Amino acid sequence: MSDHVGVESLPDQLVNKSIQQGFCFNILCVGETGIGKSTLMNTLFNTNFEDREFSHFYSHVNLEARTYELEENNVRLKLTIVSTVGFGDQINKEESYQPIVDYIDAQFEAYLQEELKIKRCLFNYHDSRVHVCLYFIAPTGHSLKTLDLLTMKNLDSKVNIIPLIAKADTISKNELQKFKVKVMSELVSSGVQIYQFPTDDETIARINSSMNAHLPFAVVGSMDEVKVGNKVVKARQYPWGIVEVENESHCDFVKLREMLICTNMEDLREQTHTRHYELYRRCKLEELGFRDVGPENKPVSLQEIYETKRQEFYTERQTKEEEMKQMFVQRVKEKEAMLKEAERELQAKYEHLKRVHQEERLKLDEKRKSLEDEIACFSKKRAASEIFQNQAFVTGGSKKDKDRKK
Ligand SMILES: Nc1nc2c(ncn2[C@@H]2O[C@H](COP(=O)(O)OP(=O)(O)OP(=O)(O)O)[C@@H](O)[C@H]2O)c(=O)[nH]1
Ligand SMILES: *[C@@H]1O[C@H](CO)[C@@H](O)[C@H](O)[C@H]1NC(C)=O
Ligand SMILES: *[C@@H]1O[C@H](CO)[C@@H](O)[C@H](O)[C@H]1NC(C)=O
Ligand SMILES: *[C@@H]1O[C@H](CO)[C@@H](O)[C@H](O)[C@H]1NC(C)=O
Ligand SMILES: [Mg+2]
C-alpha cells in the first residue's frame, strides 16, 4: 500500500480489546496432601491466597476451585486455582484419578453446552476449562509411584501436564539430577504425554527445547523473606544455609514462572481449546451420532443427520413395540395354558371327590338297609312276644298280674 490506510493498528486494536476483556487462566494442582501446592501458588503469583490446610482423612478425592482477580499494570487476570484434596490418602488408591477426570470433563461439558445453545454467550462466558495441570511429584529420589503414572496417564489426553518435583530443597543436587532422568524415562516408557513447550518458531526453538530438557522442574516454594547480602529474597532458611526460591542455581522456580506465565500462557490456553477440548467435543458429538461425512465420503448436513437419527429412532421404536407385543401375546398364551392346567387339575380333584362321596353314600345306604332289616326283625319279635304275653294273661291271670299290667 502506497498510502497510509491504518491496517497497521490492527495489533493495537487486538491488544486494547484483550486488555479491556481481561484474561482468564485456570490451573489444576494435583499432588498429595501437604506436598506444597498452596505454597507454590502463593509464591508464583506473589500473593497470599487465603487458604486452609487439609487433613489426611478424606475417604474420597475432592477438588476445590477458587477464583481470584489479579491485576498488574492494568492487565486483569481472572485466575482459578483448582487443588486436589485428599489425593493419595485413601488405602485403596485405584479411584483417586477419577474425580479429577470427572472435573476436567465437567468443565468441557459446560463449555460445549454453552456452544450448543441457541443464544450463546461465549464472549463473556467464564471459561473454567483447565489450561494446565501441575503435577507435584514427591521428592523421593527413587522413582514414580503407580498412582502418579496412573493419574498422569488418565489425564494426558485431557489437559496439558507439567510435572514438577516438589520440595526440591529436600533432595541433594546429584540425586535430583538422577531423579529427573529417571522420572522422564519412566514417563516415556509408560507412554505419558506431557506438555511440550512449543518449538515451531526457529528463533526461539532453541530456548524452548532447552526448557523441555529441564523437565520435570524441581521447585521450591516459600513466602518467607530472608535478607541475603543487601537484598531481601524469598527463601527457605535452614541451620546450614538458605535456599533462594528465585535463584536458578538453587531450583527451577524461575524457569517454571517464565514458561508458565510469561511466555506460554497463551499457548497453554490455545492447546486446551484446539487439542483437548476439540477431542472431547468430537467424541461427545460422535457419541450423539453426528458426523461430517456420510458413507460415500459426501458431506452430510445437520438436517440430514437429524432426519436419519429420527428415522432410526422411529424404526427402533417400532421394532421394540413389535417385540413387546409378541412378548405380551406369548405371556398371555403361557398364562392361559397355566389356567387350563389348573382347571384340569381341579376337575380331576372334583371327580375324585364325587366318586368318594358316592361310595360313601352307597356304604351308608347299605348300612341303613341292614339297620331297617334289623328293626323290622325286632318289630316282628316284639309283636310275637306281645301275642305270647296276652295269651298268658287270658289263661292264668292273677290279681297281681292285673295290677302289673295296669
Ligand atoms: N521443604 C519444603 N517445604 C515446603 C515447600 N513448599 C511447602 N512446604 C511446606 O510444606 C507444608 C505444606 O505446604 P502446603 O503448601 O500447605 O501444602 P498443600 O499441598 O497445599 O497442602 P494441602 O492443601 O493441605 O493438601 C508447609 O509446612 C510448607 O511450609 C518446599 O518447597 N520445600
Ligand atoms: C489502544 O489504547 C491506547 C491507550 O489506552 C490508545 O492510545 C490507542 O489509541 C488505542 N489503540 C487502538 C487501535 O484503539
Ligand atoms: C517458547 O515458545 C513460546 C511460544 O511459541 C514463545 O513465545 C517463547 O518466546 C519461546 N521461548 C522462550 C524462552 O520462552
Ligand atoms: C544464587 O546462588 C549462588 C550460590 O548460592 C550465588 O553465588 C549467586 O550469587 C546467587 N545468584 C543470585 C542472582 O542471587
Ligand atoms: Mg493447600
Short mmCIF file of C-alpha atoms and ligand atoms in Angstrom, two decimals:
data_model
loop_
_atom_site.label_atom_id
_atom_site.label_comp_id
_atom_site.label_asym_id
_atom_site.label_seq_id
_atom_site.Cartn_x
_atom_site.Cartn_y
_atom_site.Cartn_z
CA MET A 1 0.00 0.00 0.00
CA SER A 2 1.46 3.27 -1.02
CA ASP A 3 -0.64 5.47 1.27
CA HIS A 4 -1.34 5.05 4.95
CA VAL A 5 -4.59 3.18 5.40
CA GLY A 6 -4.44 2.12 9.02
CA VAL A 7 -4.11 -1.63 8.80
CA GLU A 8 -1.03 -1.37 11.00
CA SER A 9 -3.18 -0.51 14.00
CA LEU A 10 -4.77 -3.98 13.95
CA PRO A 11 -2.41 -5.46 16.57
CA ASP A 12 -3.02 -2.45 18.83
CA GLN A 13 -6.76 -2.96 18.46
CA LEU A 14 -6.38 -6.56 19.48
CA VAL A 15 -4.21 -5.64 22.44
CA ASN A 16 -6.63 -2.96 23.60
CA LYS A 17 -9.57 -5.31 23.29
CA SER A 18 -7.82 -8.08 25.16
CA ILE A 19 -6.82 -5.71 27.93
CA GLN A 20 -10.39 -4.49 28.22
CA GLN A 21 -11.74 -8.01 28.31
CA GLY A 22 -9.15 -9.32 30.74
CA PHE A 23 -7.65 -12.80 30.68
CA CYS A 24 -8.64 -15.99 32.28
CA PHE A 25 -6.34 -18.82 33.29
CA ASN A 26 -7.13 -22.00 35.16
CA ILE A 27 -4.52 -24.09 36.95
CA LEU A 28 -5.10 -27.54 38.35
CA CYS A 29 -2.72 -28.64 41.09
CA VAL A 30 -2.57 -32.38 41.56
CA GLY A 31 -0.49 -33.73 44.39
CA GLU A 32 -0.53 -35.42 47.75
CA THR A 33 -1.78 -33.60 50.82
CA GLY A 34 0.85 -31.25 52.19
CA ILE A 35 3.25 -31.53 49.25
CA GLY A 36 3.37 -27.75 48.86
CA LYS A 37 0.67 -26.92 46.31
CA SER A 38 -0.69 -23.86 48.07
CA THR A 39 2.74 -22.52 48.94
CA LEU A 40 3.91 -22.78 45.33
CA MET A 41 0.79 -20.98 44.06
CA ASN A 42 1.33 -18.19 46.58
CA THR A 43 4.98 -17.90 45.53
CA LEU A 44 4.19 -17.99 41.79
CA PHE A 45 1.66 -15.17 41.95
CA ASN A 46 3.33 -13.40 44.88
CA THR A 47 0.01 -13.26 46.69
CA ASN A 48 -1.25 -14.77 49.89
CA PHE A 49 -4.30 -16.59 48.64
CA GLU A 50 -6.23 -17.24 51.82
CA ASP A 51 -6.19 -20.98 52.16
CA ARG A 52 -6.52 -23.68 54.76
CA GLU A 53 -4.69 -26.91 55.34
CA PHE A 54 -6.50 -30.14 54.67
CA SER A 55 -6.35 -33.28 56.77
CA HIS A 56 -5.24 -36.70 55.57
CA PHE A 57 -8.57 -38.28 56.48
CA TYR A 58 -10.83 -37.90 53.48
CA SER A 59 -12.48 -41.04 52.16
CA HIS A 60 -12.55 -39.63 48.61
CA VAL A 61 -10.56 -37.24 46.49
CA ASN A 62 -12.29 -33.87 46.13
CA LEU A 63 -11.42 -30.86 44.01
CA GLU A 64 -11.53 -27.37 45.38
CA ALA A 65 -11.72 -24.49 42.95
CA ARG A 66 -11.15 -20.86 43.90
CA THR A 67 -11.18 -17.88 41.59
CA TYR A 68 -9.17 -14.72 42.16
CA GLU A 69 -8.92 -11.43 40.29
CA LEU A 70 -5.31 -10.32 39.89
CA GLU A 71 -4.10 -7.11 38.33
CA GLU A 72 -0.66 -5.99 37.13
CA ASN A 73 -0.17 -2.74 35.20
CA ASN A 74 -3.84 -2.54 34.22
CA VAL A 75 -3.86 -6.10 32.90
CA ARG A 76 -6.50 -8.11 34.69
CA LEU A 77 -6.18 -11.86 35.14
CA LYS A 78 -9.03 -13.99 36.35
CA LEU A 79 -7.12 -16.88 37.91
CA THR A 80 -8.77 -20.09 39.02
CA ILE A 81 -6.74 -22.48 41.13
CA VAL A 82 -8.13 -25.96 41.49
CA SER A 83 -6.48 -28.14 44.07
CA THR A 84 -6.91 -31.80 44.86
CA VAL A 85 -7.97 -32.56 48.42
CA GLY A 86 -7.14 -35.96 49.89
CA PHE A 87 -5.19 -37.16 46.85
CA GLY A 88 -3.20 -40.28 47.72
CA ASP A 89 -4.63 -40.57 51.24
CA GLN A 90 -7.02 -43.47 50.69
CA ILE A 91 -5.91 -47.01 51.38
CA ASN A 92 -7.36 -48.08 48.06
CA LYS A 93 -5.98 -45.56 45.59
CA GLU A 94 -7.47 -47.10 42.48
CA GLU A 95 -10.18 -44.48 42.07
CA SER A 96 -8.05 -41.47 43.02
CA TYR A 97 -7.81 -40.09 39.49
CA GLN A 98 -11.49 -40.46 38.61
CA PRO A 99 -12.72 -37.31 40.41
CA ILE A 100 -10.00 -35.33 38.60
CA VAL A 101 -11.00 -36.73 35.20
CA ASP A 102 -14.64 -36.02 36.03
CA TYR A 103 -13.86 -32.44 37.00
CA ILE A 104 -11.98 -31.75 33.75
CA ASP A 105 -14.75 -33.35 31.69
CA ALA A 106 -17.41 -31.37 33.53
CA GLN A 107 -15.70 -28.10 32.55
CA PHE A 108 -15.50 -29.22 28.90
CA GLU A 109 -19.15 -30.23 29.03
CA ALA A 110 -20.21 -26.84 30.41
CA TYR A 111 -18.38 -25.11 27.55
CA LEU A 112 -19.89 -27.46 24.96
CA GLN A 113 -23.37 -26.83 26.34
CA GLU A 114 -22.80 -23.09 26.03
CA GLU A 115 -21.61 -23.55 22.45
CA LEU A 116 -24.68 -25.59 21.54
CA LYS A 117 -27.11 -23.06 22.98
CA ILE A 118 -29.20 -21.07 20.53
CA LYS A 119 -28.42 -17.85 22.41
CA ARG A 120 -24.70 -18.28 23.01
CA CYS A 121 -22.76 -16.07 25.38
CA LEU A 122 -19.21 -17.20 24.66
CA PHE A 123 -17.93 -13.63 24.61
CA ASN A 124 -18.24 -13.10 28.34
CA TYR A 125 -18.51 -16.74 29.29
CA HIS A 126 -16.45 -17.62 32.35
CA ASP A 127 -14.25 -20.30 30.85
CA SER A 128 -13.49 -22.85 33.54
CA ARG A 129 -11.65 -25.36 31.34
CA VAL A 130 -8.38 -26.41 32.92
CA HIS A 131 -5.48 -24.91 30.96
CA VAL A 132 -2.64 -26.58 32.77
CA CYS A 133 -2.19 -29.35 35.28
CA LEU A 134 0.79 -29.01 37.58
CA TYR A 135 1.58 -32.49 38.77
CA PHE A 136 3.51 -32.49 42.06
CA ILE A 137 5.87 -35.43 42.34
CA ALA A 138 7.12 -36.32 45.82
CA PRO A 139 10.91 -35.76 46.11
CA THR A 140 11.71 -39.35 46.98
CA GLY A 141 14.77 -39.54 44.73
CA HIS A 142 13.61 -43.03 43.97
CA SER A 143 11.02 -43.40 41.23
CA LEU A 144 7.45 -42.52 40.31
CA LYS A 145 4.62 -44.19 42.17
CA THR A 146 1.97 -46.24 40.43
CA LEU A 147 -0.54 -43.60 41.48
CA ASP A 148 1.49 -40.91 39.69
CA LEU A 149 1.77 -42.86 36.46
CA LEU A 150 -1.86 -43.96 36.51
CA THR A 151 -3.15 -40.47 37.17
CA MET A 152 -0.97 -38.79 34.54
CA LYS A 153 -1.84 -41.49 32.00
CA ASN A 154 -5.53 -40.85 32.55
CA LEU A 155 -5.17 -37.09 32.31
CA ASP A 156 -2.74 -36.67 29.43
CA SER A 157 -5.36 -36.59 26.67
CA LYS A 158 -7.48 -34.07 28.57
CA VAL A 159 -5.08 -31.47 29.87
CA ASN A 160 -1.57 -30.03 29.47
CA ILE A 161 0.52 -31.72 32.13
CA ILE A 162 3.64 -30.09 33.54
CA PRO A 163 5.36 -32.41 36.02
CA LEU A 164 7.09 -30.78 38.98
CA ILE A 165 9.35 -32.21 41.61
CA ALA A 166 8.00 -30.62 44.77
CA LYS A 167 10.08 -29.53 47.79
CA ALA A 168 13.21 -29.86 45.69
CA ASP A 169 15.26 -28.44 48.56
CA THR A 170 14.91 -31.77 50.35
CA ILE A 171 16.90 -33.71 47.79
CA SER A 172 20.59 -33.40 47.07
CA LYS A 173 21.89 -31.95 43.83
CA ASN A 174 23.27 -35.23 42.46
CA GLU A 175 20.22 -37.20 43.42
CA LEU A 176 17.94 -34.57 41.89
CA GLN A 177 19.68 -34.86 38.53
CA LYS A 178 19.36 -38.65 38.55
CA PHE A 179 15.78 -38.45 39.75
CA LYS A 180 14.83 -36.11 36.90
CA VAL A 181 16.26 -38.50 34.32
CA LYS A 182 14.54 -41.45 35.95
CA VAL A 183 11.16 -39.69 36.07
CA MET A 184 11.36 -38.68 32.41
CA SER A 185 12.34 -42.17 31.27
CA GLU A 186 9.51 -43.67 33.31
CA LEU A 187 7.03 -41.23 31.79
CA VAL A 188 8.25 -42.10 28.30
CA SER A 189 8.16 -45.84 28.85
CA SER A 190 4.62 -45.57 30.24
CA GLY A 191 3.58 -43.53 27.23
CA VAL A 192 2.52 -40.47 29.23
CA GLN A 193 2.28 -37.38 27.05
CA ILE A 194 3.39 -34.32 28.98
CA TYR A 195 3.15 -30.76 27.72
CA GLN A 196 5.99 -29.76 25.39
CA PHE A 197 6.92 -26.12 25.15
CA PRO A 198 6.33 -25.13 21.52
CA THR A 199 9.39 -25.22 19.32
CA ASP A 200 7.89 -24.37 15.95
CA ASP A 201 9.35 -20.84 15.78
CA GLU A 202 13.01 -21.19 14.72
CA THR A 203 14.48 -18.29 16.68
CA ILE A 204 13.02 -19.42 19.96
CA ALA A 205 13.08 -23.11 19.30
CA ARG A 206 16.45 -23.46 20.93
CA ILE A 207 15.39 -21.85 24.20
CA ASN A 208 12.12 -23.72 24.41
CA SER A 209 13.72 -27.05 23.65
CA SER A 210 16.37 -26.42 26.28
CA MET A 211 13.50 -25.74 28.65
CA ASN A 212 11.94 -29.02 27.63
CA ALA A 213 15.21 -30.67 28.63
CA HIS A 214 14.83 -29.27 32.17
CA LEU A 215 11.54 -31.07 32.76
CA PRO A 216 10.38 -32.04 35.31
CA PHE A 217 11.01 -28.69 37.00
CA ALA A 218 12.34 -29.01 40.51
CA VAL A 219 10.60 -26.33 42.51
CA VAL A 220 10.76 -24.80 45.95
CA GLY A 221 8.01 -22.66 47.38
CA SER A 222 8.19 -20.14 50.18
CA MET A 223 6.68 -16.81 51.14
CA ASP A 224 9.31 -16.17 53.81
CA GLU A 225 11.52 -13.16 53.14
CA VAL A 226 15.18 -13.55 54.09
CA LYS A 227 17.94 -10.97 53.90
CA VAL A 228 20.80 -12.22 51.72
CA GLY A 229 23.70 -9.77 51.36
CA ASN A 230 21.97 -6.44 50.85
CA LYS A 231 18.72 -7.60 49.34
CA VAL A 232 15.62 -9.36 50.63
CA VAL A 233 14.65 -12.54 48.80
CA LYS A 234 12.06 -15.26 49.12
CA ALA A 235 13.83 -18.23 50.62
CA ARG A 236 13.73 -21.16 52.97
CA GLN A 237 16.19 -20.84 55.79
CA TYR A 238 17.91 -23.85 57.30
CA PRO A 239 20.53 -24.19 60.02
CA TRP A 240 23.11 -24.95 57.33
CA GLY A 241 22.10 -22.36 54.76
CA ILE A 242 19.49 -20.64 52.68
CA VAL A 243 17.57 -21.88 49.65
CA GLU A 244 16.61 -18.96 47.45
CA VAL A 245 13.41 -19.62 45.56
CA GLU A 246 14.29 -17.28 42.71
CA ASN A 247 17.91 -18.33 42.25
CA GLU A 248 18.29 -20.55 39.22
CA SER A 249 21.27 -22.37 40.69
CA HIS A 250 19.05 -23.44 43.63
CA CYS A 251 15.92 -24.60 41.83
CA ASP A 252 13.84 -24.30 38.67
CA PHE A 253 11.21 -21.99 40.13
CA VAL A 254 12.12 -19.10 37.83
CA LYS A 255 12.05 -21.38 34.79
CA LEU A 256 8.57 -22.55 35.74
CA ARG A 257 7.30 -18.99 36.24
CA GLU A 258 8.88 -17.88 32.99
CA MET A 259 7.41 -20.74 30.97
CA LEU A 260 4.04 -20.83 32.66
CA ILE A 261 3.19 -17.17 32.92
CA CYS A 262 5.50 -15.03 30.82
CA THR A 263 5.83 -16.99 27.59
CA ASN A 264 3.49 -19.92 27.25
CA MET A 265 0.25 -18.99 28.96
CA GLU A 266 -1.38 -18.16 25.65
CA ASP A 267 -0.07 -21.38 24.11
CA LEU A 268 -1.48 -23.40 27.02
CA ARG A 269 -4.87 -21.73 26.53
CA GLU A 270 -4.73 -22.39 22.82
CA GLN A 271 -3.71 -26.04 23.23
CA THR A 272 -6.54 -26.53 25.67
CA HIS A 273 -9.03 -25.17 23.17
CA THR A 274 -7.67 -26.66 19.97
CA ARG A 275 -6.45 -30.04 21.18
CA HIS A 276 -8.01 -31.20 24.40
CA TYR A 277 -11.39 -29.52 24.13
CA GLU A 278 -11.59 -30.42 20.44
CA LEU A 279 -11.01 -34.09 21.27
CA TYR A 280 -13.69 -34.02 23.95
CA ARG A 281 -16.12 -32.25 21.65
CA ARG A 282 -15.50 -34.70 18.80
CA CYS A 283 -16.01 -37.77 20.96
CA LYS A 284 -19.11 -36.28 22.51
CA LEU A 285 -20.69 -35.33 19.18
CA GLU A 286 -19.81 -38.67 17.58
CA GLU A 287 -21.39 -40.36 20.57
CA LEU A 288 -24.54 -38.42 19.79
CA GLY A 289 -24.42 -39.64 16.18
CA PHE A 290 -23.09 -36.52 14.47
CA ARG A 291 -20.54 -36.87 11.69
CA ASP A 292 -19.09 -34.74 8.95
CA VAL A 293 -19.14 -37.21 6.05
CA GLY A 294 -21.61 -39.86 5.05
CA PRO A 295 -20.96 -43.44 3.87
CA GLU A 296 -19.74 -42.31 0.40
CA ASN A 297 -17.48 -39.60 1.80
CA LYS A 298 -20.08 -36.99 0.94
CA PRO A 299 -20.56 -34.20 3.40
CA VAL A 300 -23.68 -34.53 5.49
CA SER A 301 -25.67 -31.63 6.80
CA LEU A 302 -27.02 -31.37 10.30
CA GLN A 303 -30.52 -31.55 8.84
CA GLU A 304 -29.77 -34.91 7.18
CA ILE A 305 -28.23 -36.31 10.36
CA TYR A 306 -31.26 -35.19 12.28
CA GLU A 307 -33.61 -36.84 9.77
CA THR A 308 -31.69 -40.14 9.73
CA LYS A 309 -31.50 -40.15 13.50
CA ARG A 310 -35.23 -39.56 13.73
CA GLN A 311 -35.91 -42.30 11.21
CA GLU A 312 -33.62 -44.67 13.08
CA PHE A 313 -35.39 -43.79 16.28
CA TYR A 314 -38.81 -44.49 14.81
CA THR A 315 -37.74 -47.81 13.30
CA GLU A 316 -36.15 -48.83 16.53
CA ARG A 317 -39.26 -47.86 18.43
CA GLN A 318 -41.42 -49.82 16.05
CA THR A 319 -39.34 -52.98 16.36
CA LYS A 320 -39.35 -52.52 20.12
CA GLU A 321 -43.12 -52.17 20.10
CA GLU A 322 -43.49 -55.23 17.91
CA GLU A 323 -41.21 -57.20 20.21
CA MET A 324 -43.20 -56.11 23.20
CA LYS A 325 -46.44 -57.10 21.54
CA GLN A 326 -45.04 -60.52 20.72
CA MET A 327 -43.85 -60.92 24.23
CA PHE A 328 -47.26 -59.93 25.57
CA VAL A 329 -49.04 -62.44 23.36
CA GLN A 330 -46.59 -65.10 24.43
CA ARG A 331 -47.15 -64.27 28.06
CA VAL A 332 -50.94 -64.39 27.65
CA LYS A 333 -50.66 -67.77 25.98
CA GLU A 334 -48.48 -69.09 28.74
CA LYS A 335 -50.90 -67.79 31.36
CA GLU A 336 -53.85 -69.35 29.52
CA ALA A 337 -52.12 -72.73 29.37
CA MET A 338 -51.40 -72.47 33.06
CA LEU A 339 -55.02 -71.64 33.80
CA LYS A 340 -56.22 -74.58 31.72
CA GLU A 341 -53.85 -76.89 33.51
CA ALA A 342 -55.14 -75.66 36.86
CA GLU A 343 -58.72 -76.12 35.73
CA ARG A 344 -57.99 -79.66 34.63
CA GLU A 345 -56.44 -80.44 37.96
CA LEU A 346 -59.44 -79.03 39.77
CA GLN A 347 -61.80 -81.04 37.59
CA ALA A 348 -59.90 -84.23 38.37
CA LYS A 349 -59.99 -83.43 42.05
CA TYR A 350 -63.71 -82.80 41.82
CA GLU A 351 -64.33 -86.11 40.04
CA HIS A 352 -62.31 -87.93 42.64
CA LEU A 353 -64.24 -86.32 45.48
CA LYS A 354 -67.53 -87.12 43.76
CA ARG A 355 -66.57 -90.73 43.45
CA VAL A 356 -65.52 -90.93 47.07
CA HIS A 357 -68.75 -89.26 48.08
CA GLN A 358 -70.80 -91.72 46.05
CA GLU A 359 -69.03 -94.68 47.54
CA GLU A 360 -69.65 -93.34 50.98
CA ARG A 361 -73.32 -92.89 50.16
CA LEU A 362 -73.60 -96.46 48.89
CA LYS A 363 -71.99 -97.72 52.03
CA LEU A 364 -74.40 -95.64 54.12
CA ASP A 365 -77.40 -96.94 52.14
CA GLU A 366 -76.30 -100.48 52.77
CA LYS A 367 -75.90 -99.78 56.46
CA ARG A 368 -79.36 -98.19 56.61
CA LYS A 369 -80.89 -101.10 54.83
CA SER A 370 -79.33 -103.56 57.24
CA LEU A 371 -80.47 -101.41 60.15
CA GLU A 372 -84.03 -101.30 58.75
CA ASP A 373 -83.98 -105.04 58.36
CA GLU A 374 -82.85 -105.34 61.93
CA ILE A 375 -85.66 -103.01 63.07
CA ALA A 376 -88.22 -105.00 61.06
CA CYS A 377 -86.91 -108.20 62.56
CA PHE A 378 -87.03 -106.69 66.03
CA SER A 379 -90.66 -105.44 65.48
CA LYS A 380 -91.70 -108.91 64.47
CA LYS A 381 -90.09 -110.38 67.52
CA ARG A 382 -91.81 -107.82 69.70
CA ALA A 383 -95.20 -108.48 68.11
CA ALA A 384 -94.68 -112.17 68.65
CA SER A 385 -93.72 -111.68 72.27
CA GLU A 386 -96.80 -109.48 72.90
CA ILE A 387 -99.09 -112.11 71.49
CA PHE A 388 -97.44 -114.63 73.70
CA GLN A 389 -97.91 -112.43 76.80
CA ASN A 390 -101.63 -111.79 76.05
CA GLN A 391 -102.22 -115.48 75.80
CA ALA A 392 -100.53 -115.99 79.13
CA PHE A 393 -102.87 -113.36 80.70
CA VAL A 394 -106.01 -114.96 79.36
CA THR A 395 -105.14 -118.43 80.60
CA GLY A 396 -103.99 -117.83 84.21
CA GLY A 397 -104.03 -114.08 85.14
CA SER A 398 -103.77 -113.38 88.88
CA LYS A 399 -104.70 -110.16 90.58
CA LYS A 400 -101.09 -109.37 90.93
CA ASP A 401 -100.56 -109.71 87.21
CA LYS A 402 -103.54 -107.42 86.50
CA ASP A 403 -102.06 -104.67 88.65
CA ARG A 404 -98.75 -105.00 86.92
CA LYS A 405 -100.47 -104.79 83.60
CA LYS A 406 -102.13 -101.52 84.66
N1 LIG B 1 10.96 -28.17 52.33
C1 LIG B 1 9.93 -27.60 51.72
N2 LIG B 1 8.77 -27.46 52.35
C2 LIG B 1 7.74 -26.89 51.70
C3 LIG B 1 7.86 -26.43 50.37
N3 LIG B 1 6.68 -25.90 50.00
C4 LIG B 1 5.85 -26.00 51.05
N4 LIG B 1 6.48 -26.59 52.08
C5 LIG B 1 5.91 -26.86 53.39
O1 LIG B 1 5.02 -27.96 53.32
C6 LIG B 1 3.93 -27.76 54.18
C7 LIG B 1 2.60 -27.89 53.40
O2 LIG B 1 2.54 -26.92 52.41
P1 LIG B 1 1.19 -26.53 51.67
O3 LIG B 1 1.53 -25.55 50.63
O4 LIG B 1 0.14 -26.15 52.65
O5 LIG B 1 0.79 -27.92 51.02
P2 LIG B 1 -0.51 -28.25 50.22
O6 LIG B 1 -0.13 -29.23 49.17
O7 LIG B 1 -1.19 -27.01 49.80
O8 LIG B 1 -1.36 -28.98 51.34
P3 LIG B 1 -2.93 -29.26 51.33
O9 LIG B 1 -3.56 -28.17 50.54
O10 LIG B 1 -3.28 -29.24 52.76
O11 LIG B 1 -3.04 -30.59 50.70
C8 LIG B 1 4.10 -26.39 54.80
O12 LIG B 1 4.66 -26.55 56.05
C9 LIG B 1 5.07 -25.72 53.87
O13 LIG B 1 5.88 -24.75 54.54
C10 LIG B 1 9.10 -26.62 49.72
O14 LIG B 1 9.29 -26.28 48.56
N5 LIG B 1 10.11 -27.21 50.43
C1 LIG B 2 -5.27 1.49 22.47
O1 LIG B 2 -5.26 2.14 23.72
C2 LIG B 2 -4.30 3.15 23.88
C3 LIG B 2 -4.31 3.61 25.31
O2 LIG B 2 -5.43 3.18 26.02
C4 LIG B 2 -4.65 4.27 22.91
O3 LIG B 2 -3.71 5.31 22.99
C5 LIG B 2 -4.67 3.71 21.49
O4 LIG B 2 -5.08 4.70 20.57
C6 LIG B 2 -5.57 2.53 21.38
N1 LIG B 2 -5.39 1.93 20.07
C7 LIG B 2 -6.40 1.49 19.31
C8 LIG B 2 -6.02 0.94 17.97
O5 LIG B 2 -7.56 1.52 19.65
C1 LIG B 3 8.85 -20.53 23.72
O1 LIG B 3 7.68 -20.61 22.92
C2 LIG B 3 6.78 -19.54 23.05
C3 LIG B 3 5.57 -19.82 22.18
O2 LIG B 3 5.90 -20.18 20.89
C4 LIG B 3 7.46 -18.24 22.70
O3 LIG B 3 6.59 -17.16 22.82
C5 LIG B 3 8.66 -18.07 23.62
O4 LIG B 3 9.32 -16.89 23.33
C6 LIG B 3 9.59 -19.27 23.45
N1 LIG B 3 10.84 -19.18 24.22
C7 LIG B 3 11.00 -18.90 25.48
C8 LIG B 3 12.32 -18.87 26.08
O5 LIG B 3 10.14 -18.65 26.20
C1 LIG B 4 22.49 -17.80 43.51
O1 LIG B 4 23.15 -18.58 44.46
C2 LIG B 4 24.54 -18.75 44.30
C3 LIG B 4 25.06 -19.78 45.28
O2 LIG B 4 24.28 -19.81 46.44
C4 LIG B 4 25.19 -17.40 44.47
O3 LIG B 4 26.57 -17.49 44.28
C5 LIG B 4 24.60 -16.42 43.46
O4 LIG B 4 25.08 -15.13 43.65
C6 LIG B 4 23.07 -16.40 43.56
N1 LIG B 4 22.55 -15.62 42.46
C7 LIG B 4 21.73 -14.60 42.61
C8 LIG B 4 21.25 -13.96 41.39
O5 LIG B 4 21.34 -14.27 43.72
MG MG B 5 -3.28 -26.40 50.06
#
